[in-house]
Amino acid sequence: MTLIERLRDVLGAPNVLTGEETARYATDWTGVYAAEPLAVLRPGSTAEVAAAVRLAAETGTPVVPVGGNTGLCGGTYAPGALMISLERMSAIREIRDSARIAVVEAGVVLDTLHTAAAAHGLAFPLTFGARGSAMIGGCLSTNAGGSNVLRHGSTRGLCLGLEVVLPSGEVLDLMTALHKDNSGYDLKDLFIGAEGTLGIITAATLKLVPAPVAHATAMIAMPSLDAALGLLNRLQSETGGAVEAFEYLPGDTLDTIVTHFDALRAPFAESHAVNILLEIGATAPRDATPGADGTLPVVSRLEEMLGELMEEGDVLDAVIAMNAAQRKAFWAIREGVAEVALSRKPFVNADVSVPVDAVQAFLDQIAERLRRLDPEVTALWVSHLGDGNVHYTARPSRDDPALLDRVLEAVEDVALSLGGSFSAEHGIGKSKLASMRRRKNPAALAVMRQLKAALDPQGLMNPGKVIPD
Amino acid sequence: MTLIERLRDVLGAPNVLTGEETARYATDWTGVYAAEPLAVLRPGSTAEVAAAVRLAAETGTPVVPVGGNTGLCGGTYAPGALMISLERMSAIREIRDSARIAVVEAGVVLDTLHTAAAAHGLAFPLTFGARGSAMIGGCLSTNAGGSNVLRHGSTRGLCLGLEVVLPSGEVLDLMTALHKDNSGYDLKDLFIGAEGTLGIITAATLKLVPAPVAHATAMIAMPSLDAALGLLNRLQSETGGAVEAFEYLPGDTLDTIVTHFDALRAPFAESHAVNILLEIGATAPRDATPGADGTLPVVSRLEEMLGELMEEGDVLDAVIAMNAAQRKAFWAIREGVAEVALSRKPFVNADVSVPVDAVQAFLDQIAERLRRLDPEVTALWVSHLGDGNVHYTARPSRDDPALLDRVLEAVEDVALSLGGSFSAEHGIGKSKLASMRRRKNPAALAVMRQLKAALDPQGLMNPGKVIPD
């Protein structure tokens, strides 16, 4: 029997797709990395994933896992490989209210988990634009971030237990609901963020948190980024760490967004250089009850504090969302950045991080560097300021591959000179292999290669990703 | 030249101790695992650690790192090995207020870091009884826990960056201050909790948090553990996650402790089965100002809530600390448990964890199991209920090694049958190798062995620890 026939035996013929049927799995959201796989497999259980991986190992066939196809780095590019789609493994096995955990399979769509947790008065706080398609397995494999990382951490910080099919086809069951377990090496975190190069994540035990009963959401104009960081630290103390988002939008970017979308309006009468989209989440039941003036307590407290800061000159201007529609409008500005940035071609799109107190230095230095490379360059950016992550999109004046490459090199140079990373939350996949080769600490790369060789000696798991040759 | 002579050349003769001079390093806090090392080295820099490890690798000599000697599992037992004491690497290299990080060397004593952070209005929240001797390198190597894990996580959750000397003597510099970095495998977390078996941690970048300006500390008698878990979840929502400690003391244990120490008094007139030591930390400046009645706001809010719960019968009794002395007295009861438990010989001392909603089931089942083994057995325990960690000390009626072993087996059986771990926060070291051999998931053990062989092919780093033969 051929490999495909054997796979059809194990998984059932309808779950082994070939030829044109594979197209919708083999083209990701970016559209850049399409390639025809040998087949797309749709296992319905961990045992079926394990059986498929065993057959792949026996026959020396590469294996590439795929979830919602929403990655940005070509992590599921799979020419000639067996793509294993986790989409049929979409059960939320259990939600335990008092332990505040969810036990889910890898194919659960992020949004589906949000809805299921909400029905228990709880929340799974990981969230980002692609939540309607991204699957938990992909979130874990890429250690996805998003706009709530400040309060709740990246996907890694929300995962207690993991189930992984190893390159041999053996199942590694680390499905604990424990908050403390010091019985040996931390294996879970090795597979999280490994983008399927060490094994295939099939299920996870995830932390849930109390769902906020009220939000205070505001646009705040600050005199400087330093002042903004001071405000963040003050808010963290004032709220006991309830700041859910602290997003920095520069004036130019904000103006560009509100000009681009007819439905959006500028939050302030005049333009300010440093604009912060702040969101605080309140979880106490009393926070759901408006005060005598009809305002929610968490909003009143923020109003009071911002009023004081404006009098002292520490805040230039501020608008607090007084209802759900205003809150949505503020977020629409923030979430409009990606569309506008990627529509202005040519562009160089970087996802860097620096220490939270080095964002201004990064912006000053990169502006100077790019001016020297190309006096007519423009840039849009937005930053999860609370975690030092800057999504920086430069638009050089001409579509010259050599210039685009020099721009990317400059962005990476500056980020790394400040102790930063060239990949904050999107991962490496295929698209950042060159950066990995030239930027990553050689000692760290050597250790990664040792680990990869130890766990996947045949090199069949998502080959050509994460670790450069 | 002999190895010792070469080491004296590199480190200076006063930093290479042999014979009797090694005794104070070679005997740990438990006193159980004393053994004479080949020498104790006291390097003063990462480069010196690296040089010493290179010489060890060249000569095939085992290497065992040692910090404050406060481990409970014999993790620094080092017969015939080179012990590398990190005590001279005790610099706090930097504290950055606005980024809220501390850059420290491995030999910094935990308490010293507490004091240094406090001078900046910040806190390093990891804390436990041995804080006056335990060093950061040991905390990281064992992923130390303690009583604040509920709010801030174990040591792992407080570490952003790490510097490690690999078994080859090469330095792996992962000293980032980044909150997001998805550039490849998560190497840091592999070394944290590995107890020196994969390399020697020489420095770290740690997270700091706002120092609480006020605490609300209370002893609360609850009708059941289920009700206690409900209270915890309610408090987490009410406070937005500001619960710093939620420690469960059973009535018998509490009575035993207050009887044992003359200075301690029972918190309640009558004995209750389920007693909770609760501590909430408030960080808002306004929380430092007492209200009109002289009571701190965080205390008033807790009083109000507990009052309501008592009226509804959900809380049986409660005493709130009204000053620092009362707070200290409550904590003295909690911290007296270890001394009393370990003074009543013979004893079997277990550090298990179960899912937070399974603590009562664990206690019911283990009581039943032990009664069958030994009708006269007694037990003391205390639990970090918020994270499911139970420190369970059984005292069998006779000092019979076979019985002691059966008691330990029973505790482990019950914990594991509930999805728990036989080592919650103390690690494995040497003392729990037998449990590791018989209890640990074989697939996980196999992966650990692969990782160990890949990174330490000569098997020289802290041999005979963590991974059983």
Short mmCIF file of C-alpha atoms in Angstrom, two decimals, chain B residues 48-324:
data_model
loop_
_atom_site.label_atom_id
_atom_site.label_comp_id
_atom_site.label_asym_id
_atom_site.label_seq_id
_atom_site.Cartn_x
_atom_site.Cartn_y
_atom_site.Cartn_z
CA GLU B 48 35.40 32.55 36.05
CA VAL B 49 32.43 30.17 36.29
CA ALA B 50 32.86 29.46 32.58
CA ALA B 51 36.58 28.83 32.99
CA ALA B 52 35.98 26.44 35.89
CA VAL B 53 33.30 24.53 33.97
CA ARG B 54 35.61 24.28 30.93
CA LEU B 55 38.29 22.73 33.11
CA ALA B 56 35.75 20.33 34.60
CA ALA B 57 34.57 19.36 31.09
CA GLU B 58 38.16 18.81 29.94
CA THR B 59 38.92 16.58 32.89
CA GLY B 60 35.56 14.81 33.11
CA THR B 61 34.91 16.15 36.62
CA PRO B 62 31.35 16.48 37.95
CA VAL B 63 30.13 19.99 38.79
CA VAL B 64 27.47 20.90 41.38
CA PRO B 65 26.31 24.51 41.86
CA VAL B 66 25.47 25.71 45.36
CA GLY B 67 23.75 28.84 46.61
CA GLY B 68 22.35 29.36 50.11
CA ASN B 69 22.23 25.65 51.01
CA THR B 70 18.53 25.90 51.86
CA GLY B 71 17.22 23.22 49.51
CA LEU B 72 15.09 20.45 50.97
CA CYS B 73 15.85 17.63 48.50
CA GLY B 74 19.61 17.15 48.59
CA GLY B 75 20.08 18.95 45.28
CA THR B 76 23.63 20.02 46.17
CA TYR B 77 24.94 16.63 47.34
CA ALA B 78 28.38 16.57 45.71
CA PRO B 79 30.69 13.70 46.71
CA GLY B 80 33.95 14.04 44.80
CA ALA B 81 32.58 16.86 42.65
CA LEU B 82 33.57 20.47 42.13
CA MET B 83 31.02 22.54 44.02
CA ILE B 84 30.64 25.95 42.47
CA SER B 85 29.40 28.42 45.08
CA LEU B 86 27.86 31.53 43.56
CA GLU B 87 28.15 33.50 46.81
CA ARG B 88 30.73 35.98 45.51
CA MET B 89 28.53 36.83 42.53
CA SER B 90 26.22 38.90 44.69
CA ALA B 91 25.89 42.13 42.75
CA ILE B 92 22.53 43.71 42.03
CA ARG B 93 23.75 45.10 38.74
CA GLU B 94 20.82 47.38 38.10
CA ILE B 95 17.28 48.27 39.18
CA ARG B 96 15.28 50.17 36.55
CA ASP B 97 12.27 51.83 38.11
CA SER B 98 10.20 52.65 35.08
CA ALA B 99 10.85 49.29 33.42
CA ARG B 100 10.32 47.58 36.81
CA ILE B 101 13.18 45.15 36.47
CA ALA B 102 16.19 44.09 38.52
CA VAL B 103 19.35 42.67 36.96
CA VAL B 104 21.01 40.44 39.53
CA GLU B 105 23.76 37.90 39.88
CA ALA B 106 23.01 34.38 41.05
CA GLY B 107 24.54 34.86 44.49
CA VAL B 108 22.20 37.66 45.60
CA VAL B 109 20.35 36.61 48.75
CA LEU B 110 16.57 36.84 48.33
CA ASP B 111 16.18 39.12 51.33
CA THR B 112 18.83 41.48 49.98
CA LEU B 113 16.86 41.85 46.77
CA HIS B 114 13.69 42.50 48.81
CA THR B 115 15.44 45.36 50.60
CA ALA B 116 16.94 46.80 47.41
CA ALA B 117 13.59 46.72 45.58
CA ALA B 118 11.82 48.33 48.55
CA ALA B 119 14.21 51.29 48.33
CA HIS B 120 12.69 51.92 44.89
CA GLY B 121 9.08 51.58 46.12
CA LEU B 122 8.96 48.22 44.36
CA ALA B 123 8.89 44.58 45.45
CA PHE B 124 10.33 41.28 44.30
CA PRO B 125 7.36 39.23 45.43
CA LEU B 126 8.92 35.79 45.77
CA THR B 127 9.16 34.98 49.46
CA PHE B 128 9.44 32.04 51.83
CA GLY B 129 10.92 31.11 55.20
CA ALA B 130 14.54 30.73 54.02
CA ARG B 131 14.65 34.19 52.39
CA GLY B 132 17.55 35.29 54.60
CA SER B 133 19.91 32.68 53.11
CA ALA B 134 18.42 31.42 49.83
CA MET B 135 20.10 32.88 46.76
CA ILE B 136 18.50 33.88 43.48
CA GLY B 137 20.44 31.23 41.57
CA GLY B 138 18.98 28.53 43.81
CA CYS B 139 15.48 30.02 43.59
CA LEU B 140 15.73 29.86 39.80
CA SER B 141 17.34 26.43 39.69
CA THR B 142 14.55 24.97 41.82
CA ASN B 143 11.76 27.23 40.50
CA ALA B 144 11.05 28.10 44.13
CA GLY B 145 7.46 28.80 45.17
CA GLY B 146 6.30 30.14 48.52
CA SER B 147 3.23 31.89 49.78
CA ASN B 148 2.80 34.61 47.13
CA VAL B 149 2.64 32.32 44.10
CA LEU B 150 -1.10 32.88 43.88
CA ARG B 151 -0.66 36.49 42.80
CA HIS B 152 2.76 36.58 41.17
CA GLY B 153 3.62 33.02 40.12
CA SER B 154 6.64 30.89 41.02
CA THR B 155 10.19 32.06 40.32
CA ARG B 156 9.71 31.10 36.66
CA GLY B 157 6.94 33.66 36.29
CA LEU B 158 9.16 36.42 37.67
CA CYS B 159 12.14 35.87 35.38
CA LEU B 160 12.52 37.69 32.06
CA GLY B 161 16.12 36.89 31.24
CA LEU B 162 18.82 34.45 32.23
CA GLU B 163 22.56 33.91 31.89
CA VAL B 164 23.71 30.30 31.98
CA VAL B 165 27.12 28.63 31.76
CA LEU B 166 26.55 25.56 29.61
CA PRO B 167 28.18 22.17 30.31
CA SER B 168 30.83 23.00 27.69
CA GLY B 169 31.81 26.14 29.57
CA GLU B 170 30.23 28.35 26.92
CA VAL B 171 28.12 31.25 28.19
CA LEU B 172 24.50 31.36 27.01
CA ASP B 173 23.43 34.99 27.30
CA LEU B 174 19.63 35.19 27.46
CA MET B 175 19.68 38.35 29.60
CA THR B 176 16.74 40.09 28.00
CA ALA B 177 14.43 42.55 29.72
CA LEU B 178 11.76 41.82 27.13
CA HIS B 179 8.20 40.84 27.98
CA LYS B 180 7.69 39.44 24.49
CA ASP B 181 10.26 37.55 22.46
CA ASN B 182 9.15 34.85 20.03
CA SER B 183 12.49 34.36 18.31
CA GLY B 184 12.83 30.61 18.66
CA TYR B 185 12.56 28.04 21.43
CA ASP B 186 11.96 29.05 25.04
CA LEU B 187 15.41 28.15 26.35
CA LYS B 188 15.17 30.11 29.58
CA ASP B 189 12.43 27.93 31.04
CA LEU B 190 14.40 24.79 30.34
CA PHE B 191 17.18 25.89 32.71
CA ILE B 192 14.78 27.24 35.36
CA GLY B 193 13.88 24.34 37.62
CA ALA B 194 16.54 22.04 36.13
CA GLU B 195 18.50 22.12 39.43
CA GLY B 196 21.83 22.69 37.73
CA THR B 197 21.65 19.51 35.65
CA LEU B 198 21.76 21.39 32.33
CA GLY B 199 24.04 24.29 33.21
CA ILE B 200 24.81 26.84 35.89
CA ILE B 201 22.65 29.95 36.20
CA THR B 202 24.92 32.94 36.81
CA ALA B 203 22.60 35.95 36.45
CA ALA B 204 18.99 36.91 35.75
CA THR B 205 16.74 39.77 34.79
CA LEU B 206 13.78 39.72 37.19
CA LYS B 207 10.40 41.43 37.22
CA LEU B 208 9.57 43.82 40.04
CA VAL B 209 6.05 44.82 41.05
CA PRO B 210 4.62 47.81 42.92
CA ALA B 211 5.13 47.36 46.65
CA PRO B 212 1.84 47.06 48.54
CA VAL B 213 1.18 50.17 50.63
CA ALA B 214 -1.32 48.36 52.86
CA HIS B 215 -2.37 44.82 53.66
CA ALA B 216 -5.62 43.31 54.80
CA THR B 217 -4.76 40.14 56.70
CA ALA B 218 -7.36 37.91 58.29
CA MET B 219 -7.98 34.51 59.81
CA ILE B 220 -11.28 33.19 58.52
CA ALA B 221 -13.15 30.08 59.68
CA MET B 222 -15.06 28.52 56.78
CA PRO B 223 -17.71 25.79 56.78
CA SER B 224 -15.84 23.73 54.15
CA LEU B 225 -12.96 23.79 51.68
CA ASP B 226 -15.45 24.15 48.84
CA ALA B 227 -16.78 27.27 50.53
CA ALA B 228 -13.20 28.47 50.98
CA LEU B 229 -12.49 28.07 47.27
CA GLY B 230 -15.70 29.98 46.54
CA LEU B 231 -14.49 32.74 48.86
CA LEU B 232 -11.14 32.85 47.10
CA ASN B 233 -12.74 33.15 43.67
CA ARG B 234 -15.08 35.86 44.97
CA LEU B 235 -12.17 37.76 46.52
CA GLN B 236 -10.20 37.52 43.26
CA SER B 237 -13.09 39.16 41.44
CA GLU B 238 -13.69 41.73 44.21
CA THR B 239 -10.05 42.77 44.37
CA GLY B 240 -9.11 42.35 40.71
CA GLY B 241 -6.61 39.64 41.64
CA ALA B 242 -4.97 41.32 44.65
CA VAL B 243 -5.09 38.22 46.89
CA GLU B 244 -1.46 37.59 47.88
CA ALA B 245 -1.95 34.60 50.14
CA PHE B 246 -4.78 32.16 50.81
CA GLU B 247 -3.40 29.55 53.19
CA TYR B 248 -5.50 26.76 54.60
CA LEU B 249 -4.82 25.47 58.12
CA PRO B 250 -6.95 22.62 59.44
CA GLY B 251 -8.22 22.94 63.01
CA ASP B 252 -6.03 20.13 64.38
CA THR B 253 -2.87 21.64 62.94
CA LEU B 254 -3.77 25.11 64.13
CA ASP B 255 -4.48 23.83 67.66
CA THR B 256 -1.21 21.90 67.71
CA ILE B 257 0.81 24.94 66.66
CA VAL B 258 -0.68 27.36 69.19
CA THR B 259 -0.23 24.75 71.92
CA HIS B 260 3.41 24.19 70.93
CA PHE B 261 4.53 27.84 70.93
CA ASP B 262 3.91 29.78 74.14
CA ALA B 263 3.86 33.07 72.27
CA LEU B 264 1.04 32.10 69.92
CA ARG B 265 -2.68 32.34 70.56
CA ALA B 266 -5.62 30.72 68.82
CA PRO B 267 -7.41 33.20 66.58
CA PHE B 268 -10.89 31.97 67.53
CA ALA B 269 -12.59 31.13 70.83
CA GLU B 270 -13.60 27.73 69.46
CA SER B 271 -11.82 25.41 67.09
CA HIS B 272 -12.93 25.25 63.43
CA ALA B 273 -12.08 22.59 60.88
CA VAL B 274 -11.20 24.96 58.03
CA ASN B 275 -9.16 28.07 58.81
CA ILE B 276 -7.90 30.40 56.10
CA LEU B 277 -5.06 32.88 56.47
CA LEU B 278 -5.94 35.52 53.89
CA GLU B 279 -3.77 38.41 52.81
CA ILE B 280 -4.71 41.09 50.30
CA GLY B 281 -2.09 43.59 49.12
CA ALA B 282 -3.23 47.07 48.13
CA THR B 283 -0.99 49.20 45.95
CA ALA B 284 -2.99 52.39 45.35
CA PRO B 285 -1.60 55.42 47.21
CA ARG B 286 -5.07 56.16 48.65
CA ASP B 287 -5.00 52.73 50.32
CA ALA B 288 -2.28 53.98 52.67
CA THR B 289 -4.60 56.60 54.19
CA PRO B 290 -6.93 55.42 56.97
CA GLY B 291 -10.59 56.42 56.77
CA ALA B 292 -12.49 58.56 59.30
CA ASP B 293 -12.67 55.62 61.71
CA GLY B 294 -8.89 55.09 61.54
CA THR B 295 -9.22 51.91 59.45
CA LEU B 296 -7.39 51.40 56.17
CA PRO B 297 -9.76 51.27 53.17
CA VAL B 298 -8.62 47.76 52.15
CA VAL B 299 -9.38 46.55 55.68
CA SER B 300 -12.79 48.27 55.74
CA ARG B 301 -13.75 46.67 52.45
CA LEU B 302 -12.76 43.24 53.73
CA GLU B 303 -14.64 43.80 57.02
CA GLU B 304 -17.76 44.75 55.13
CA MET B 305 -17.59 41.75 52.86
CA LEU B 306 -16.85 39.27 55.64
CA GLY B 307 -19.69 40.79 57.68
CA GLU B 308 -22.13 40.10 54.86
CA LEU B 309 -20.83 36.57 54.41
CA MET B 310 -21.15 35.86 58.14
CA GLU B 311 -24.76 37.01 58.13
CA GLU B 312 -25.43 34.67 55.24
CA GLY B 313 -23.70 31.82 57.08
CA ASP B 314 -21.03 31.45 54.40
CA VAL B 315 -18.30 32.40 56.87
CA LEU B 316 -18.30 30.97 60.41
CA ASP B 317 -15.96 33.44 62.06
CA ALA B 318 -13.27 35.92 61.10
CA VAL B 319 -10.59 38.05 62.75
CA ILE B 320 -8.91 40.83 60.81
CA ALA B 321 -5.45 42.01 61.84
CA MET B 322 -5.81 45.63 62.96
CA ASN B 323 -2.09 46.34 63.17
CA ALA B 324 1.31 45.01 62.18
#
